[in-house]
Short mmCIF file of C-alpha atoms in Angstrom, two decimals:
data_model
loop_
_atom_site.label_atom_id
_atom_site.label_comp_id
_atom_site.label_asym_id
_atom_site.label_seq_id
_atom_site.Cartn_x
_atom_site.Cartn_y
_atom_site.Cartn_z
CA UNK A 1 -1.63 -79.88 287.07
CA UNK A 2 -3.60 -81.97 289.11
CA UNK A 3 -5.47 -85.89 288.22
CA UNK A 4 -8.72 -84.06 287.70
CA UNK A 5 -7.18 -81.94 284.90
CA UNK A 6 -4.67 -84.64 283.77
CA UNK A 7 -7.74 -87.21 283.10
CA UNK A 8 -9.65 -84.47 281.39
CA UNK A 9 -7.00 -83.67 278.70
CA UNK A 10 -6.84 -87.43 278.00
CA UNK A 11 -10.53 -87.90 277.91
CA UNK A 12 -10.07 -85.24 275.24
CA UNK A 13 -11.98 -85.73 271.60
CA UNK A 14 -8.56 -84.47 269.76
CA UNK A 15 -6.37 -86.78 272.36
CA UNK A 16 -8.77 -89.51 271.06
CA UNK A 17 -8.23 -88.79 267.64
CA UNK A 18 -4.45 -88.00 267.85
CA UNK A 19 -4.34 -92.18 269.51
CA UNK A 20 -6.35 -93.46 266.64
CA UNK A 21 -3.68 -91.40 264.13
CA UNK A 22 -1.19 -93.89 265.71
CA UNK A 23 -2.69 -97.12 265.88
CA UNK A 24 -3.93 -96.88 262.64
CA UNK A 25 -0.64 -96.46 261.40
CA UNK A 26 0.62 -99.19 263.39
CA UNK A 27 -2.15 -101.45 262.36
CA UNK A 28 -1.08 -100.45 259.07
CA UNK A 29 2.44 -101.11 259.68
CA UNK A 30 1.96 -104.40 260.61
CA UNK A 31 -1.04 -105.67 258.00
CA UNK A 32 -0.09 -103.81 254.83
CA UNK A 33 3.25 -104.33 253.10
CA UNK A 34 4.87 -101.35 251.71
CA UNK A 35 2.79 -98.76 253.78
CA UNK A 36 5.54 -97.56 256.10
CA UNK A 37 7.77 -97.24 253.26
CA UNK A 38 9.08 -93.27 252.92
CA UNK A 39 7.39 -93.57 249.12
CA UNK A 40 4.36 -94.68 250.21
CA UNK A 41 4.12 -92.17 253.18
CA UNK A 42 5.25 -89.27 250.86
CA UNK A 43 2.40 -90.56 248.54
CA UNK A 44 -0.22 -90.90 251.30
CA UNK A 45 0.95 -86.66 252.38
CA UNK A 46 1.08 -85.45 248.55
CA UNK A 47 -2.70 -87.04 248.66
CA UNK A 48 -3.98 -84.94 251.29
CA UNK A 49 -2.19 -81.55 250.80
CA UNK A 50 -5.01 -79.42 249.28
CA UNK A 51 -7.29 -81.37 252.20
CA UNK A 52 -4.47 -80.56 254.93
CA UNK A 53 -4.57 -76.47 253.22
CA UNK A 54 -7.85 -75.99 252.73
CA UNK A 55 -8.88 -77.15 256.41
CA UNK A 56 -6.87 -74.64 257.83
CA UNK A 57 -9.51 -71.43 257.85
CA UNK A 58 -12.22 -74.19 257.26
CA UNK A 59 -10.83 -75.05 261.05
CA UNK A 60 -11.56 -71.30 261.77
CA UNK A 61 -14.79 -70.56 259.90
CA UNK A 62 -16.61 -74.05 261.89
CA UNK A 63 -14.95 -72.15 265.64
CA UNK A 64 -16.30 -68.75 264.58
CA UNK A 65 -19.72 -70.62 264.18
CA UNK A 66 -19.50 -70.71 260.50
CA UNK A 67 -19.07 -73.08 257.43
CA UNK A 68 -17.05 -72.48 253.45
CA UNK A 69 -19.26 -75.50 251.66
CA UNK A 70 -17.63 -73.69 248.45
CA UNK A 71 -14.43 -74.40 248.18
CA UNK A 72 -13.58 -77.76 246.19
CA UNK A 73 -15.83 -75.78 243.72
CA UNK A 74 -13.57 -72.93 244.67
CA UNK A 75 -10.69 -75.00 243.68
CA UNK A 76 -12.06 -76.38 240.71
CA UNK A 77 -12.81 -72.48 239.52
CA UNK A 78 -9.02 -71.91 240.46
CA UNK A 79 -8.04 -74.99 238.30
CA UNK A 80 -9.61 -73.91 235.30
CA UNK A 81 -9.34 -70.37 235.60
CA UNK A 82 -5.22 -71.46 235.32
CA UNK A 83 -5.76 -73.98 232.47
CA UNK A 84 -8.07 -70.97 230.14
CA UNK A 85 -5.14 -68.89 230.96
CA UNK A 86 -2.04 -70.89 230.43
CA UNK A 87 -3.67 -71.96 227.00
CA UNK A 88 -4.21 -68.10 225.89
CA UNK A 89 -0.68 -67.59 226.86
CA UNK A 90 -0.04 -65.93 229.98
CA UNK A 91 2.91 -66.68 231.59
CA UNK A 92 2.19 -69.13 235.23
CA UNK A 93 3.89 -66.21 237.06
CA UNK A 94 0.57 -63.94 235.95
CA UNK A 95 -1.64 -67.10 236.25
CA UNK A 96 -0.46 -67.43 240.02
CA UNK A 97 -2.07 -64.37 241.52
CA UNK A 98 -5.04 -63.62 238.71
CA UNK A 99 -6.04 -67.03 240.32
CA UNK A 100 -5.28 -65.95 243.96
CA UNK A 101 -7.21 -62.70 242.66
CA UNK A 102 -10.70 -65.07 242.01
CA UNK A 103 -10.52 -66.79 245.35
CA UNK A 104 -10.32 -64.13 247.07
CA UNK A 105 -12.74 -62.41 245.57
CA UNK A 106 -15.16 -65.83 245.50
CA UNK A 107 -14.79 -65.24 249.06
CA UNK A 108 -15.82 -61.67 249.51
CA UNK A 109 -18.88 -62.35 247.84
CA UNK A 110 -19.44 -65.03 249.97
CA UNK A 111 -18.85 -63.39 253.70
CA UNK A 112 -20.54 -59.92 252.02
CA UNK A 113 -23.34 -62.28 251.93
CA UNK A 114 -23.11 -64.07 255.20
CA UNK A 115 -22.70 -60.64 257.15
CA UNK A 116 -23.89 -57.69 255.47
CA UNK A 117 -27.24 -59.29 253.64
CA UNK A 118 -27.37 -61.81 257.26
CA UNK A 119 -27.76 -65.41 255.13
CA UNK A 120 -26.70 -67.82 257.04
CA UNK A 121 -23.51 -69.53 256.03
CA UNK A 122 -24.54 -72.64 255.56
CA UNK A 123 -27.15 -71.45 252.44
CA UNK A 124 -24.82 -69.12 251.51
CA UNK A 125 -22.15 -71.55 249.82
CA UNK A 126 -24.86 -74.12 248.96
CA UNK A 127 -25.49 -71.57 246.53
CA UNK A 128 -21.90 -70.55 245.39
CA UNK A 129 -21.12 -74.35 245.70
CA UNK A 130 -23.06 -74.41 242.36
CA UNK A 131 -21.77 -70.83 240.90
CA UNK A 132 -18.28 -71.61 241.54
CA UNK A 133 -18.76 -74.75 239.55
CA UNK A 134 -20.58 -73.31 237.07
CA UNK A 135 -18.38 -70.43 236.25
CA UNK A 136 -15.43 -73.18 236.31
CA UNK A 137 -17.84 -75.19 233.28
CA UNK A 138 -17.97 -72.15 232.00
CA UNK A 139 -14.82 -71.01 231.45
CA UNK A 140 -13.47 -74.37 230.21
CA UNK A 141 -15.65 -76.53 229.17
CA UNK A 142 -14.91 -80.35 229.43
CA UNK A 143 -11.39 -79.87 227.91
CA UNK A 144 -8.21 -80.63 230.06
CA UNK A 145 -5.15 -78.90 229.58
CA UNK A 146 -1.69 -79.94 230.59
CA UNK A 147 2.19 -78.90 230.04
CA UNK A 148 2.09 -76.87 232.54
CA UNK A 149 5.90 -75.74 233.40
CA UNK A 150 8.01 -78.14 235.23
CA UNK A 151 9.36 -75.70 236.73
CA UNK A 152 6.82 -75.45 239.18
CA UNK A 153 5.05 -78.80 238.52
CA UNK A 154 7.91 -80.40 239.87
CA UNK A 155 7.36 -79.15 244.05
CA UNK A 156 3.83 -79.77 243.80
CA UNK A 157 4.50 -83.46 243.47
CA UNK A 158 4.76 -85.65 245.72
CA UNK A 159 7.82 -87.58 244.48
CA UNK A 160 10.00 -84.09 244.81
CA UNK A 161 10.71 -83.91 248.73
CA UNK A 162 12.24 -81.65 250.67
CA UNK A 163 15.68 -82.63 251.14
CA UNK A 164 16.29 -85.10 253.44
CA UNK A 165 13.22 -85.96 254.11
CA UNK A 166 10.29 -87.53 252.64
CA UNK A 167 7.61 -84.38 252.70
CA UNK A 168 6.40 -83.06 249.64
CA UNK A 169 7.01 -79.78 249.58
CA UNK A 170 2.97 -78.34 249.51
CA UNK A 171 2.69 -80.28 252.94
CA UNK A 172 5.80 -78.80 254.15
CA UNK A 173 4.36 -75.46 253.63
CA UNK A 174 0.62 -76.61 254.95
CA UNK A 175 3.25 -77.79 258.13
CA UNK A 176 4.20 -73.80 258.48
CA UNK A 177 0.80 -72.59 257.78
CA UNK A 178 -0.57 -74.97 260.86
CA UNK A 179 1.81 -73.67 262.87
CA UNK A 180 0.94 -70.41 262.20
CA UNK A 181 -2.54 -71.05 262.09
CA UNK A 182 -2.26 -72.32 265.35
CA UNK A 183 -0.19 -69.42 267.71
CA UNK A 184 -3.35 -67.00 265.77
CA UNK A 185 -6.19 -69.55 266.84
CA UNK A 186 -4.92 -70.41 270.67
CA UNK A 187 -2.25 -67.62 271.68
CA UNK A 188 -3.08 -64.59 270.25
CA UNK A 189 -6.92 -62.23 270.69
CA UNK A 190 -8.16 -63.22 267.34
CA UNK A 191 -8.57 -66.21 268.44
CA UNK A 192 -10.30 -65.47 271.58
CA UNK A 193 -12.43 -63.39 269.56
CA UNK A 194 -13.13 -66.48 266.98
CA UNK A 195 -13.86 -68.40 269.70
CA UNK A 196 -16.02 -65.93 271.86
CA UNK A 197 -18.14 -65.31 268.31
CA UNK A 198 -18.68 -69.16 267.94
CA UNK A 199 -20.01 -69.44 271.39
CA UNK A 200 -22.09 -66.58 271.64
CA UNK A 201 -21.77 -64.25 268.79
CA UNK A 202 -24.45 -61.73 271.03
CA UNK A 203 -22.33 -61.31 273.31
CA UNK A 204 -19.03 -61.49 271.62
CA UNK A 205 -20.87 -58.10 269.76
CA UNK A 206 -21.52 -56.34 272.70
CA UNK A 207 -18.40 -57.36 274.67
CA UNK A 208 -16.87 -55.12 271.91
CA UNK A 209 -15.08 -57.38 268.60
CA UNK A 210 -15.72 -56.75 265.43
CA UNK A 211 -17.62 -59.85 264.46
CA UNK A 212 -19.12 -59.02 261.05
CA UNK A 213 -15.42 -57.72 260.22
CA UNK A 214 -13.87 -61.19 261.25
CA UNK A 215 -16.13 -63.47 259.77
CA UNK A 216 -15.32 -61.58 256.38
CA UNK A 217 -11.46 -61.76 256.53
CA UNK A 218 -12.38 -65.66 257.67
CA UNK A 219 -14.58 -65.95 254.90
CA UNK A 220 -12.00 -64.25 252.26
CA UNK A 221 -8.77 -66.39 253.45
CA UNK A 222 -10.85 -69.01 253.43
CA UNK A 223 -11.48 -68.51 249.39
CA UNK A 224 -7.90 -67.01 248.72
CA UNK A 225 -6.49 -70.71 250.24
CA UNK A 226 -9.08 -72.69 248.30
CA UNK A 227 -7.63 -71.17 244.64
CA UNK A 228 -4.37 -72.00 246.08
CA UNK A 229 -5.01 -74.98 246.64
CA UNK A 230 -6.46 -75.41 242.80
CA UNK A 231 -3.03 -74.35 241.29
CA UNK A 232 -1.37 -77.05 243.80
CA UNK A 233 -4.02 -79.51 242.96
CA UNK A 234 -3.48 -78.61 238.84
CA UNK A 235 0.23 -79.08 239.12
CA UNK A 236 0.33 -82.50 240.92
CA UNK A 237 -1.77 -84.16 238.34
CA UNK A 238 -0.87 -82.53 235.65
CA UNK A 239 -4.38 -81.27 234.57
CA UNK A 240 -6.30 -78.18 234.66
CA UNK A 241 -10.29 -79.40 234.65
CA UNK A 242 -13.64 -77.51 235.87
CA UNK A 243 -14.79 -81.28 237.76
CA UNK A 244 -11.31 -81.29 240.34
CA UNK A 245 -11.57 -81.20 243.52
CA UNK A 246 -15.39 -82.67 242.95
CA UNK A 247 -17.05 -83.55 246.29
CA UNK A 248 -13.92 -82.41 248.17
CA UNK A 249 -15.45 -80.56 250.76
CA UNK A 250 -17.13 -83.03 252.54
CA UNK A 251 -13.44 -84.67 253.42
CA UNK A 252 -11.95 -81.17 254.35
CA UNK A 253 -15.23 -80.37 256.32
CA UNK A 254 -15.17 -84.48 257.78
CA UNK A 255 -11.49 -83.97 258.87
CA UNK A 256 -11.97 -80.56 260.58
CA UNK A 257 -15.18 -82.26 262.61
CA UNK A 258 -13.02 -85.35 263.43
CA UNK A 259 -10.63 -83.07 264.97
CA UNK A 260 -12.99 -82.20 267.64
CA UNK A 261 -13.36 -79.10 265.86
CA UNK A 262 -17.84 -78.50 267.27
CA UNK A 263 -19.33 -77.73 264.37
CA UNK A 264 -21.92 -75.07 266.47
CA UNK A 265 -18.73 -73.27 267.01
CA UNK A 266 -16.76 -72.51 269.99
CA UNK A 267 -14.75 -75.52 270.59
CA UNK A 268 -12.07 -77.15 269.26
CA UNK A 269 -8.31 -76.99 268.15
CA UNK A 270 -6.09 -76.80 265.06
CA UNK A 271 -4.31 -80.05 266.38
CA UNK A 272 -7.33 -82.29 266.63
CA UNK A 273 -8.31 -80.97 262.81
CA UNK A 274 -4.36 -81.92 261.77
CA UNK A 275 -4.96 -85.41 263.23
CA UNK A 276 -8.14 -85.51 261.38
CA UNK A 277 -6.68 -84.88 258.47
CA UNK A 278 -4.08 -87.09 258.14
CA UNK A 279 -6.20 -89.93 260.09
CA UNK A 280 -8.62 -90.54 256.60
CA UNK A 281 -5.20 -89.60 254.38
CA UNK A 282 -3.98 -92.57 256.54
CA UNK A 283 -7.01 -94.57 256.24
CA UNK A 284 -7.45 -93.77 252.17
CA UNK A 285 -4.35 -94.56 251.80
CA UNK A 286 -4.60 -97.93 253.20
CA UNK A 287 -7.42 -99.10 251.93
CA UNK A 288 -6.57 -98.08 248.72
CA UNK A 289 -2.40 -100.10 249.33
CA UNK A 290 -5.72 -103.18 250.21
CA UNK A 291 -7.55 -102.61 246.93
CA UNK A 292 -10.98 -101.37 248.97
CA UNK A 293 -12.83 -99.66 245.78
CA UNK A 294 -13.26 -96.11 246.48
CA UNK A 295 -16.83 -96.79 246.87
CA UNK A 296 -16.33 -98.16 249.86
CA UNK A 297 -14.04 -95.27 250.51
CA UNK A 298 -16.54 -92.52 250.47
CA UNK A 299 -18.89 -95.30 253.03
CA UNK A 300 -15.55 -94.75 255.39
CA UNK A 301 -15.37 -90.96 255.29
CA UNK A 302 -19.26 -90.40 255.58
CA UNK A 303 -19.40 -92.73 258.61
CA UNK A 304 -16.73 -91.17 260.37
CA UNK A 305 -17.78 -88.28 259.98
CA UNK A 306 -21.39 -89.14 261.42
CA UNK A 307 -19.21 -90.39 264.15
CA UNK A 308 -17.48 -87.22 264.37
CA UNK A 309 -20.82 -85.41 264.83
CA UNK A 310 -22.59 -87.66 266.91
CA UNK A 311 -19.85 -88.99 269.31
CA UNK A 312 -19.06 -85.94 271.41
CA UNK A 313 -22.97 -84.69 271.72
CA UNK A 314 -23.45 -88.53 272.83
CA UNK A 315 -20.40 -87.95 275.45
CA UNK A 316 -21.96 -84.66 276.37
CA UNK A 317 -25.57 -86.00 277.11
CA UNK A 318 -23.93 -88.82 279.24
CA UNK A 319 -21.71 -86.33 281.09
CA UNK A 320 -24.45 -83.62 281.78
CA UNK A 321 -26.92 -86.19 283.16
CA UNK A 322 -24.60 -87.61 285.37
CA UNK A 323 -23.93 -84.32 286.58
CA UNK A 324 -27.38 -83.50 286.75
CA UNK A 325 -27.36 -87.04 288.88
CA UNK A 326 -23.74 -86.30 291.24
CA UNK A 327 -25.61 -82.62 292.13
CA UNK A 328 -29.22 -84.00 292.87
CA UNK A 329 -27.33 -86.55 294.76
CA UNK A 330 -24.72 -83.69 297.19
CA UNK A 331 -28.51 -81.24 297.85
CA UNK A 332 -30.06 -84.19 299.65
CA UNK A 333 -30.16 -83.45 303.35
CA UNK A 334 -28.33 -85.28 305.53
CA UNK A 335 -31.11 -86.72 308.35
CA UNK A 336 -29.61 -86.55 311.87
CA UNK A 337 -29.02 -89.05 314.12
CA UNK A 338 -30.92 -90.28 316.49
#
């Protein structure tokens, strides 16, 4: 590895986010009592478990130049459906696949509107964001359904961890899925196709990549994972409500973009997205322990979202100007000595 290559990797945005994550952890450990306790770390990880799960397919979508703003509404729809079916006497073993099927159908609708009708994903998923939340309200209204089977609920709570660790079961599942997703994105032709689509969709199509099919699959997976996150969310809080996960899509997108995944597509790493999720989770936990209001936490998340989008572009502008200036200086002919 050359010095130039090492410097480039050191200056990568996702590397900087990883360093910032470590800095926040060390700062929290040194300034806030109980922050580094295993019980608190379990709670902090448990609080971001749904965000982390949804961030995996969201990363793939953004790399491919797409976005799904309906994920939190799908989470709420899945929660409302689970509560309604449980209230109607359905077995929980049947409720889970039905909720997952609803998520897949919702994702299929998003993907069909984007790939077959030709609508932009931002506009489509803003519309289905409202649609799915409305359906959740129709299914369950303003009711709250509780008393889900303890056999399953205990595995969604952060108090139940993988033996010998402080890692809750949903986070352990996320870790396994993250490894699989990272391999798929960075080590397979599937992942290279997503980067190609995000960088230049027309060129990817001419290269023989099945652009529409891949985007459709991504939206289906996004809906499927969001519905599963709805089940986890419902069991973790012990309550099925139509407004569960309200506004969660902004935190998911903020985490992915904060991790260095380019909103225009074609750039980013899954490791950066994971670091972004953990960074927002630790910051939120640290602010909560210091009695910072929820309103301030929302403002911090918003500022991080703005910074994650703006900062890389500012750096790119300055890098481009420096490159042009260097190229111009090298192109000036050196006059011959008398």
